[in-house]
Coordinates of C-alpha atoms in Angstrom, one line a residue:
Chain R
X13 CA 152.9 76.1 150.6
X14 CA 155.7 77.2 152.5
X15 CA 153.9 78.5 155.8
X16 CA 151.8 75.3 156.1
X17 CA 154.9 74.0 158.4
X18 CA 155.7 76.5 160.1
X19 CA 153.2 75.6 162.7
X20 CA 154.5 72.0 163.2
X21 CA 157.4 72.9 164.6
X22 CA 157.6 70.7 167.5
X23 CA 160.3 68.6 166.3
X24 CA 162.6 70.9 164.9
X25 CA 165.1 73.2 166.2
X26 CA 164.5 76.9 167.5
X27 CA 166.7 78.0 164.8
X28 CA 164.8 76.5 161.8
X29 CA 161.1 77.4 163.5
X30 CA 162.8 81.2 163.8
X31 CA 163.8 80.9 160.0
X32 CA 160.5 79.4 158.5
X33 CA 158.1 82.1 160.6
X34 CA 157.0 85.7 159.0
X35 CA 158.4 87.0 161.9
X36 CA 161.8 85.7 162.3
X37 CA 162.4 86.5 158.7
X38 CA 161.0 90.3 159.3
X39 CA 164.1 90.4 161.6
X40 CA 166.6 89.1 159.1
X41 CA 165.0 91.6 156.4
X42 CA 165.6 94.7 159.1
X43 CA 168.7 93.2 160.4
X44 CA 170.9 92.1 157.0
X45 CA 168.8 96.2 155.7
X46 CA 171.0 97.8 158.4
X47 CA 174.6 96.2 157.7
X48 CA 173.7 97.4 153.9
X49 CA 172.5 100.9 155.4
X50 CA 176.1 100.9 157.5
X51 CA 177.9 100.3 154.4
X52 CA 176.1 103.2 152.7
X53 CA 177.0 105.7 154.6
X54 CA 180.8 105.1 154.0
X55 CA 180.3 104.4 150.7
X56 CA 179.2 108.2 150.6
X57 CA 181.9 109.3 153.1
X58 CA 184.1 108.0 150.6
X59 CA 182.3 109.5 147.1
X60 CA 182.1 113.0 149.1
X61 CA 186.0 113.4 148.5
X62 CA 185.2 114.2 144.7
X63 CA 184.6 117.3 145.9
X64 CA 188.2 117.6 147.4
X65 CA 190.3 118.1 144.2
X66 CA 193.5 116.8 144.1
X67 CA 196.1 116.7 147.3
X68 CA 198.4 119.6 148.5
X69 CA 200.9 118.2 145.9
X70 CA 198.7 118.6 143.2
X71 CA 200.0 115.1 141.9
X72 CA 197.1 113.0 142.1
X73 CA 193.3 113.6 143.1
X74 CA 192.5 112.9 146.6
X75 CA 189.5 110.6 145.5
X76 CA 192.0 108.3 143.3
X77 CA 194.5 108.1 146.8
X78 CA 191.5 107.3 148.6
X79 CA 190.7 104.1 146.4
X80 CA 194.2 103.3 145.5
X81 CA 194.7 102.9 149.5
X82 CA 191.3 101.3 150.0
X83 CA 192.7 98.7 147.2
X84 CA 196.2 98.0 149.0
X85 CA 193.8 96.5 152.0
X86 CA 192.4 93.5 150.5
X87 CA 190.9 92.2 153.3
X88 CA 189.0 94.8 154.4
X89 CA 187.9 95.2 150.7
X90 CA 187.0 91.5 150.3
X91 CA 185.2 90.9 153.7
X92 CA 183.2 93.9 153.1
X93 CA 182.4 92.2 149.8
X94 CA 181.0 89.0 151.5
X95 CA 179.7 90.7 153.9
X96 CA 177.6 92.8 151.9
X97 CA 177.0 89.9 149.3
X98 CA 175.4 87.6 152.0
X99 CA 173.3 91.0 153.5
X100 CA 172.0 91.3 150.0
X101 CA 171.5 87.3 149.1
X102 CA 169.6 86.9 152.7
X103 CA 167.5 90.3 152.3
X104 CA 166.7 89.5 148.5
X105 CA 165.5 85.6 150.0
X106 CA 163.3 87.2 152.7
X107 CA 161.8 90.0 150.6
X108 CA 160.9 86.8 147.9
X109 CA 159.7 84.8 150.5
X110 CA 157.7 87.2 152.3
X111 CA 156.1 88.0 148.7
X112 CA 155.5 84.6 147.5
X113 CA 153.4 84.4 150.8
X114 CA 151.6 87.3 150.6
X115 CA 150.3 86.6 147.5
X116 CA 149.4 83.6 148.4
X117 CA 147.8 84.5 151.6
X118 CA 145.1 86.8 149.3
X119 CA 144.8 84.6 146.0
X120 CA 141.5 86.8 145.2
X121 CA 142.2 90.5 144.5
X122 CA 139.7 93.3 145.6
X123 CA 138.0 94.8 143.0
X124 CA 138.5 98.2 144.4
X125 CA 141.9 98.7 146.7
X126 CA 141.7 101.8 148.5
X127 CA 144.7 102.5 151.2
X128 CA 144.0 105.0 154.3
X129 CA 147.2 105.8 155.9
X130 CA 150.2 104.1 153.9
X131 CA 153.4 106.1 153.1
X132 CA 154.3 106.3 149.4
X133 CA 157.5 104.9 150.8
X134 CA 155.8 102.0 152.3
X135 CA 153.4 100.9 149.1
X136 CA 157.0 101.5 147.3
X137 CA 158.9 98.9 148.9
X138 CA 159.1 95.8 146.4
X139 CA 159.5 97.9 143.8
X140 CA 162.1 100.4 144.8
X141 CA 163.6 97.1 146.5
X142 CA 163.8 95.7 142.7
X143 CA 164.9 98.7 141.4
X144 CA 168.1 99.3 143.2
X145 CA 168.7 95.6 143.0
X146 CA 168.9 96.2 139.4
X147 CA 170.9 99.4 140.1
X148 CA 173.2 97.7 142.2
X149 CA 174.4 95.3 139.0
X150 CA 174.4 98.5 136.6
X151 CA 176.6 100.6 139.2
X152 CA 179.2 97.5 139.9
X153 CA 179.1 96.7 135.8
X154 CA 179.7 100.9 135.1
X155 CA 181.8 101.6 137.9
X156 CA 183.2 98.2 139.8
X157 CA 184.0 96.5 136.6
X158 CA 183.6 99.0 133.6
X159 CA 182.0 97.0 130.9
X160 CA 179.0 99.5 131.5
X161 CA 181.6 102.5 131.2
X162 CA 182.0 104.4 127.6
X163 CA 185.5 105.3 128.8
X164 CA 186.2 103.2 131.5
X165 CA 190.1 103.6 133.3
X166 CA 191.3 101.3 135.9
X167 CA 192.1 102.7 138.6
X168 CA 191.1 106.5 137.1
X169 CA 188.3 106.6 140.1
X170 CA 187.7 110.5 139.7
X171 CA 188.0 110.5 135.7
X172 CA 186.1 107.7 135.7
X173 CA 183.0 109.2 137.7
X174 CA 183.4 112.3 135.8
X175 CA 183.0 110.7 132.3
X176 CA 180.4 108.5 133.4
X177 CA 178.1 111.4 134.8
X178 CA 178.7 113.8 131.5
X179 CA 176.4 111.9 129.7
X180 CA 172.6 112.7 131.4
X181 CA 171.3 109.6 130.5
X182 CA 173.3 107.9 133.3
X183 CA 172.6 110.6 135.6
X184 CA 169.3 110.0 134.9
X185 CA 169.3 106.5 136.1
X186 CA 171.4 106.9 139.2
X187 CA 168.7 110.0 139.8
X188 CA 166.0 107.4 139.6
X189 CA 168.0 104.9 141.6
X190 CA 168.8 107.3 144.6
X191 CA 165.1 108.2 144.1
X192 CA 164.0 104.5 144.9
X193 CA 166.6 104.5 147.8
X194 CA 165.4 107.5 149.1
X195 CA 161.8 105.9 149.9
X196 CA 163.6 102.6 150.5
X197 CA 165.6 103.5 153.2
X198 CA 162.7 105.6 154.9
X199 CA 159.9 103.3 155.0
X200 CA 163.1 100.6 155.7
X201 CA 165.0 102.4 159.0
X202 CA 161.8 103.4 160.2
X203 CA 160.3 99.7 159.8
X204 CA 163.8 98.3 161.9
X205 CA 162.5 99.6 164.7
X206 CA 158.7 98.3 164.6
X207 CA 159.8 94.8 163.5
X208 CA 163.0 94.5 166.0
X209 CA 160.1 95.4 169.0
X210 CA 160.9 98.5 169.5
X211 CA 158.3 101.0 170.2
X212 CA 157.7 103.9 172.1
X213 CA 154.8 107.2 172.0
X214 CA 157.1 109.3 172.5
X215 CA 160.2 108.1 170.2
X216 CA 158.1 106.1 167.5
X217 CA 157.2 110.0 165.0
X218 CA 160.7 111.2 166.2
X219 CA 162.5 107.9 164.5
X220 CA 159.3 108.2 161.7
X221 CA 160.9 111.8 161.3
X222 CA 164.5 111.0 161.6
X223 CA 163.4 108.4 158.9
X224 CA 162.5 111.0 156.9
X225 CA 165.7 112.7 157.2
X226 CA 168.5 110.6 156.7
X227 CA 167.0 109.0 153.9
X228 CA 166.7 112.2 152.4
X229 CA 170.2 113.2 153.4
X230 CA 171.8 110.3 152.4
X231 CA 170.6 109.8 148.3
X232 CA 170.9 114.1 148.2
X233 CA 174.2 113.2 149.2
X234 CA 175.0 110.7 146.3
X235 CA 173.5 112.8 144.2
X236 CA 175.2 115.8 144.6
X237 CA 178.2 114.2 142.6
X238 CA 176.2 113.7 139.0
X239 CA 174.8 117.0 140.0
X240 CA 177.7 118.6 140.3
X241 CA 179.4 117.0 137.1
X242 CA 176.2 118.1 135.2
X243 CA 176.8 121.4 136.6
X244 CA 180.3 121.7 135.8
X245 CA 181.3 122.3 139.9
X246 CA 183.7 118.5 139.7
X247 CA 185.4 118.6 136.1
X248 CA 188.3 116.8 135.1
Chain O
X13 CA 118.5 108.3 148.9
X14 CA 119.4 106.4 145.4
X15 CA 122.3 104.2 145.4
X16 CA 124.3 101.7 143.4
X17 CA 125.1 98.7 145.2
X18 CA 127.9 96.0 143.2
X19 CA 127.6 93.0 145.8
X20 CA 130.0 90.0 145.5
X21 CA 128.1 86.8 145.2
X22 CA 128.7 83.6 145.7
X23 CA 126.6 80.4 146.3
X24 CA 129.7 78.6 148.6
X25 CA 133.3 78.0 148.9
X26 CA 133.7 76.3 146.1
X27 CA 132.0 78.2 143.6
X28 CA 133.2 81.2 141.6
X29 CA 131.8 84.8 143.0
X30 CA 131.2 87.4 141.0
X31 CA 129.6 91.0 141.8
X32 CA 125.7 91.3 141.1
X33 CA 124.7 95.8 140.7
X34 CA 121.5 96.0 142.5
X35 CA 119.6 99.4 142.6
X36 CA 118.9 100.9 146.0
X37 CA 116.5 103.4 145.5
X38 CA 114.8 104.4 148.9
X39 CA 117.5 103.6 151.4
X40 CA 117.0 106.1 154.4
X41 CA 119.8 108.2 155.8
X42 CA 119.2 106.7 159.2
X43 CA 119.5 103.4 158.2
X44 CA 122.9 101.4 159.1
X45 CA 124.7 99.8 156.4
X46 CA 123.4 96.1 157.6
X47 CA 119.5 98.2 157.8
X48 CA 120.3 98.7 154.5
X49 CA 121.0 95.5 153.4
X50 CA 118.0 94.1 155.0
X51 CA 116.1 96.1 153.0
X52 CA 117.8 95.1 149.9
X53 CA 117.1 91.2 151.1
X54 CA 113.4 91.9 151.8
X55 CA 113.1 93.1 147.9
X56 CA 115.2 90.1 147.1
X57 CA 113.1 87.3 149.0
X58 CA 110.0 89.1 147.6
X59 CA 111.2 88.7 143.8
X60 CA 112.3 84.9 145.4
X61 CA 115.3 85.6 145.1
X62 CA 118.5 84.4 147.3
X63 CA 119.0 87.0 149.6
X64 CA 122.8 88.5 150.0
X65 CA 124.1 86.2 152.8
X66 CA 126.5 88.7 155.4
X67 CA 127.4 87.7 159.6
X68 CA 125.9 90.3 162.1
X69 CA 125.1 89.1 165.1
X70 CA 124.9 91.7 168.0
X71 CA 124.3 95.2 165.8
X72 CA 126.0 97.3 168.5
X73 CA 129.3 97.3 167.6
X74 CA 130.5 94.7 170.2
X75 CA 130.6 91.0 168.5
X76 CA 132.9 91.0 166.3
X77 CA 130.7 89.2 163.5
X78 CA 130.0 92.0 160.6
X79 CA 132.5 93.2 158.3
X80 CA 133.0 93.6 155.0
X81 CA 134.8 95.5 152.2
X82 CA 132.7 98.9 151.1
X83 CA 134.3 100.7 148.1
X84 CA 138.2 99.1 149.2
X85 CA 137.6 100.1 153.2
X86 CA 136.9 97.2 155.5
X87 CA 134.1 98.7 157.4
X88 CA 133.3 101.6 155.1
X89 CA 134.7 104.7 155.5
X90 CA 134.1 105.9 159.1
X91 CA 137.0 105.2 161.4
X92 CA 136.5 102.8 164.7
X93 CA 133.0 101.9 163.6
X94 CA 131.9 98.9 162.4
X95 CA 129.8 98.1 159.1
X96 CA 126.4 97.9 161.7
X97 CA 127.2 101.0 163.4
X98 CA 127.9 102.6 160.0
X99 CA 125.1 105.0 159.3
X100 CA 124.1 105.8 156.0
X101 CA 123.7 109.6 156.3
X102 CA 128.1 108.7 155.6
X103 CA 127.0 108.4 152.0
X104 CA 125.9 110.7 149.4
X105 CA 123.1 110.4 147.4
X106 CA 123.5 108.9 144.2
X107 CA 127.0 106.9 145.3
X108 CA 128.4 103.7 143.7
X109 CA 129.6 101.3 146.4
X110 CA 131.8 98.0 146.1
X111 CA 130.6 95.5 148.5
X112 CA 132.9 92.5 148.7
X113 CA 134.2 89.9 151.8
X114 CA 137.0 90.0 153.3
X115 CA 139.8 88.6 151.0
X116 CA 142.5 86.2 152.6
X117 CA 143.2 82.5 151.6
X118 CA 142.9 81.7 155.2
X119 CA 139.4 83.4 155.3
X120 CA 137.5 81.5 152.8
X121 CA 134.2 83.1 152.0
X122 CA 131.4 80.7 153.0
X123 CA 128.5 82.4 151.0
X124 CA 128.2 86.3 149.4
X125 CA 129.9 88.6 152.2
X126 CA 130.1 85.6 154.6
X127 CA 133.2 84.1 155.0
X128 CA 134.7 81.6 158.1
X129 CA 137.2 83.1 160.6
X130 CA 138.0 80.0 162.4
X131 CA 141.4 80.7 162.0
X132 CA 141.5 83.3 164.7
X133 CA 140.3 80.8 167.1
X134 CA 142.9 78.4 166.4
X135 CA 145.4 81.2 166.6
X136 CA 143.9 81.9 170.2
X137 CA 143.8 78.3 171.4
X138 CA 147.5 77.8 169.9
X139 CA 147.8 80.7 173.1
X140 CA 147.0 77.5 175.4
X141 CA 146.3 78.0 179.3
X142 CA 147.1 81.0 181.5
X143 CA 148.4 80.1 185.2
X144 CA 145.6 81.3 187.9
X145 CA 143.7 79.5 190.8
X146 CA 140.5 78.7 189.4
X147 CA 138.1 78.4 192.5
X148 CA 136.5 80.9 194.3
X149 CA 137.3 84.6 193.3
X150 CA 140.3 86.0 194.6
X151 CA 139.9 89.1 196.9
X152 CA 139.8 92.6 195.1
X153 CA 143.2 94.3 195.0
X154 CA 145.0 91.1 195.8
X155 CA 147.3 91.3 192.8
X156 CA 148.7 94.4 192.2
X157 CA 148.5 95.5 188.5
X158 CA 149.8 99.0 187.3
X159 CA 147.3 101.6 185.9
X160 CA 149.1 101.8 182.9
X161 CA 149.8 98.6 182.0
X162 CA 146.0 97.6 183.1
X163 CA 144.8 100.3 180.7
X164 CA 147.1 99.0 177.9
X165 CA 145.7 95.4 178.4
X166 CA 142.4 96.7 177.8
X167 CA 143.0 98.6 174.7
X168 CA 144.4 95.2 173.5
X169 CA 141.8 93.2 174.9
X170 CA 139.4 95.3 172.9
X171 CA 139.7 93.4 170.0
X172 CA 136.4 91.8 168.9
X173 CA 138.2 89.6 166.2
X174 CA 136.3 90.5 163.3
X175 CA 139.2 89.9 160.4
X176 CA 138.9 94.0 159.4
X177 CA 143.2 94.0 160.2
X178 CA 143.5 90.9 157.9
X179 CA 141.0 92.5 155.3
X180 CA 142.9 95.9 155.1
X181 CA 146.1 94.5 154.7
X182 CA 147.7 94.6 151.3
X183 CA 149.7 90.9 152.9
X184 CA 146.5 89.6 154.1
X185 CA 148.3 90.0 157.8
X186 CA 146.8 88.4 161.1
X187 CA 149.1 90.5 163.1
X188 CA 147.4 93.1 164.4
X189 CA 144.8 90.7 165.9
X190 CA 147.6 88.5 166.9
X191 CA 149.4 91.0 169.1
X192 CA 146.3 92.3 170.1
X193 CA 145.2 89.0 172.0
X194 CA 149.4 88.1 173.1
X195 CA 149.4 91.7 174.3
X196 CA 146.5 91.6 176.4
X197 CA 147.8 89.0 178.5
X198 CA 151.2 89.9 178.1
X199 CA 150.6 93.1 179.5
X200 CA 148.9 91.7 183.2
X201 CA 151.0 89.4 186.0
X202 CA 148.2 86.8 185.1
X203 CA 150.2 86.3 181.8
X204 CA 153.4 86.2 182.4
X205 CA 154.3 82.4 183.8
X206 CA 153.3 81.3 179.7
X207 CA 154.1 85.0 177.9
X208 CA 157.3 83.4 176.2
X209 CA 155.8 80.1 174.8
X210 CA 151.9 81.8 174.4
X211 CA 153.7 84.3 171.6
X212 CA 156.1 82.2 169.9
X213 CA 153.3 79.2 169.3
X214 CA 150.5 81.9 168.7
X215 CA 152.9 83.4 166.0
X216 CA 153.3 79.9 164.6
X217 CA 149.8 79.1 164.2
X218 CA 149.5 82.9 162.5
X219 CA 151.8 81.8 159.8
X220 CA 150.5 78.0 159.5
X221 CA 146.7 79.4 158.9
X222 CA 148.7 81.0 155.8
X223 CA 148.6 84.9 156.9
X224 CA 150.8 87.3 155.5
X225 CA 153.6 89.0 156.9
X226 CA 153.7 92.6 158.1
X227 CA 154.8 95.2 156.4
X228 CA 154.4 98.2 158.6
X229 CA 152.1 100.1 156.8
X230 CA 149.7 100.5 159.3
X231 CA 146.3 100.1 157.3
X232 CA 145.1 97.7 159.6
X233 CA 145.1 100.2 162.7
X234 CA 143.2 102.3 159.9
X235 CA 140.7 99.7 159.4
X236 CA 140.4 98.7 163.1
X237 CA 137.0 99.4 164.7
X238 CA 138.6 99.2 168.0
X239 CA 141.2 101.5 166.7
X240 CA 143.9 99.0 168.3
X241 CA 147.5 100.2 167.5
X242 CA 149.8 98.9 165.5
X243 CA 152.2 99.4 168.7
X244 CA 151.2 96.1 169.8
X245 CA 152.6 94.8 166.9
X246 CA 155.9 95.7 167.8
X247 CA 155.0 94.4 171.2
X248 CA 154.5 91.3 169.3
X249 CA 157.4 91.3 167.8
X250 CA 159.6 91.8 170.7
X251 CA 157.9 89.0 172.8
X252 CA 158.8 86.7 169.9
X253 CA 162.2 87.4 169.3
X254 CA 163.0 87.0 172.9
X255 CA 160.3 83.9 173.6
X256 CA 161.9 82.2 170.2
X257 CA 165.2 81.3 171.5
X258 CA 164.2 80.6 175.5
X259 CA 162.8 77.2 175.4
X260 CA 164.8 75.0 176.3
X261 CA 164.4 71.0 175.0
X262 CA 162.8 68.7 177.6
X263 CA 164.8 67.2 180.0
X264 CA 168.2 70.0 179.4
X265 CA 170.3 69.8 182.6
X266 CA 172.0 73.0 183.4
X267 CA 175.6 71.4 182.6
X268 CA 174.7 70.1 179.3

């Protein structure tokens, strides 16, 4: 079992004994969840500008100048990659790890299981976590890559978005997928704080709350795009 | 009043348990839950039967030694009450109730509802010494100690380690009665020479008795009958992050 040496750490360095106990890998969970968190939010900064039409010109939509000059910086496009890669590969290891444990840690189940105060969000967490994983591969195949596209355009960022979320069926997904990351991200930015030590009467409800909100705000946010394709407010 | 009783049963550790329905049919409202059980093992040992074997030691709600699951709620329902202070008049007449141990690898159940918590005090030796003369008693008011943080140690210090945090949660977590007892000395100037080292090998020995992680759920604080919170937890948390990194190997010289 993995946690059997975790106590006989004597021998070995701080750095391993951090990396094999619950609680050092808590932190990389909440630590590598924030960078992905971070990216998020200008990920949406940048989807928001489907809503801007085309420039002043009226040459070219603002949304494809936005990529096409995102592109022409490959480093910055690259290192976020890594970056991000390496968030996910270490949060994915914890969340396994920490399972495989846990299950092990209560081999017999109860007979009846009867929560008194969990979130939704919080009971959600390995699921949702497993759901936007798999989201994560459908969005890079549909948008990223295209093989998942009926009418995929390189480069075509805005006729490409607008093709993809005609047909409800994708919608549908990404709406179940911002759904997951919706209780994801709220049980996940309000966790960050217990498990990096943080604490407080006073400021624990109001980050619970803020929570709450930004979760909220943030997968309304990406949804407001297959939304407004549905609704016919972005057409090509 | 009438009630259905499914108690888990199991001759020892090694055998396989299974829940036994027993028929309760004049338990008095006033009874506790552990009253009520003794009445259920009377009726047993009279039929010469095995009677259901369940730790209780005190019956005041002070030891620490009862507990078990009642219909999924370590405890039973009642908040900050343990299963001996749990009064029957809680149920209704006619209810079907799920009695089962505590479930956590590193609990094993010894017999029926019975199972061994050494763990905990291997968790609390891992804690190792605190720095104080030992010796006569030292004068009253010699060492200042905030009010607050002299309240806070005894809310911690309330913990009567009874497993209920490691029964309610859904990772089989030690961590609220971890933090708990690393917070209770963490919290007064008697524990601060060791605070560093006490958390970071207290945490180990958590993990190595094969506890779960936490999740942040905060079922456990539910389930506690000491109502500890799960603030301590992150109080937990923080002492290890910053103990994990400050030791330094024997014999480091400043220049190395």
């Amino acid at each position: 079992m993995q946690t059997a040496t975790a106590g006989q750490g004597a021998a070995r360095t701080p750095l391993a004994r951090f990396f094999a106990s619950t609680l050092g890998r808590k932190a990389v969970m909440a630590l590598t969840g924030v960078v992905m968190f971070g990216f998020l939010l200008g990920h949406l900064a940048g989807n928001l500008l489907m809503f801007a039409g085309k420039n002043a010109t009226g040459t070219a939509y603002r949304m494809d100048e936005y990529a096409a000059q995102l592109h022409s910086m490959p480093a910055l496009v690259w290192g976020t990659r890594v970056v991000l890669l390496l968030s996910v590969a270490a949060h994915v290891w914890v969340a396994v790890s920490l399972a495989s444990m846990s299950s092990a840690a209560r081999p017999v189940a109860y007979k009846v299981v009867k929560t008194q105060q969990a979130t939704l969000a919080s009971k959600f967490m390995k699921y949702g976590g497993f759901l936007i994983f798999a989201f994560i591969v459908y969005h890079l195949l549909h948008f990223t890559v295209g093989v998942a596209h009926h009418d995929f355009k390189p480069g075509q960022v805005y006729a490409n978005v607008v093709a993809g979320f005609s047909q409800p069926a994708v919608s549908g997904a990404y709406a179940v997928a911002m759904v997951s990351l919706c209780l994801h991200l709220y049980h996940g930015l309000y966790s960050f704080f217990l498990t990096m030590g943080f604490n407080h009467p006073t400021y624990t409800p109001r980050i619970r709350t803020g929570a709450q909100v930004v979760a909220v705000a943030l997968a309304a946010g990406f949804l407001s795009i297959p939304v407004a394709v549905l609704a016919g407010v972005i057409k090509a | 009043m009438r009630l259905t009783l499914h108690v888990w049963r199991q001759r020892n550790g090694r055998a396989e348990g299974q829940f036994v329905k027993y028929d309760m049919p004049n338990a008095s409202e006033d009874m506790s839950f552990l009253e009520m059980l003794d009445v259920l093992n009377e009726g047993l040992v009279a039929q010469g039967q095995d009677p259901v074997a369940f730790d209780h030691d005190c019956r005041e709600g002070i030891c620490g030694m009862c507990g078990f699951v009642i219909n999924g709620v370590p405890h039973g329902p009642e908040r900050g009450t343990t299963a001996c202070q749990l009064h029957m008049r809680k149920f209704k007449d006619g209810d079907e109730l799920w009695i089962e141990p505590w479930r956590a690898s590193a609990f094993p159940v010894l017999k029926d509802l019975s199972v061994n918590r050494s763990a905990f005090d291997r968790i609390i030796q891992a804690g190792g010494f605190i720095s104080v003369h030992t010796g006569s008693a030292p004068d009253g008011n010699a060492l200042p100690i905030a009010k607050e943080a002299s309240d806070r140690a005894m809310d911690a210090a309330q913990c009567i380690g009874c497993g209920a945090c490691v029964a309610a949660c859904p990772n089989a977590s030690a961590s609220l009665f971890t933090a708990a007892k690393i917070g209770h000395l963490g919290l007064l100037p008697q524990g601060q020479p060791e605070r560093d080292r006490r958390a970071v090998s207290m945490v180990e020995r958590m993990n190595a008795e094969g506890f779960g992680h936490c999740s942040n759920l905060g079922e456990c604080e539910a389930a506690c009958p000491k109502e500890i919170s799960i603030e301590f937890i992150a109080r937990m948390n923080r002492d290890y992050l910053g103990g994990a990194f400050s030791q330094r190997p024997a014999g480091a010289r400043i220049e190395d």
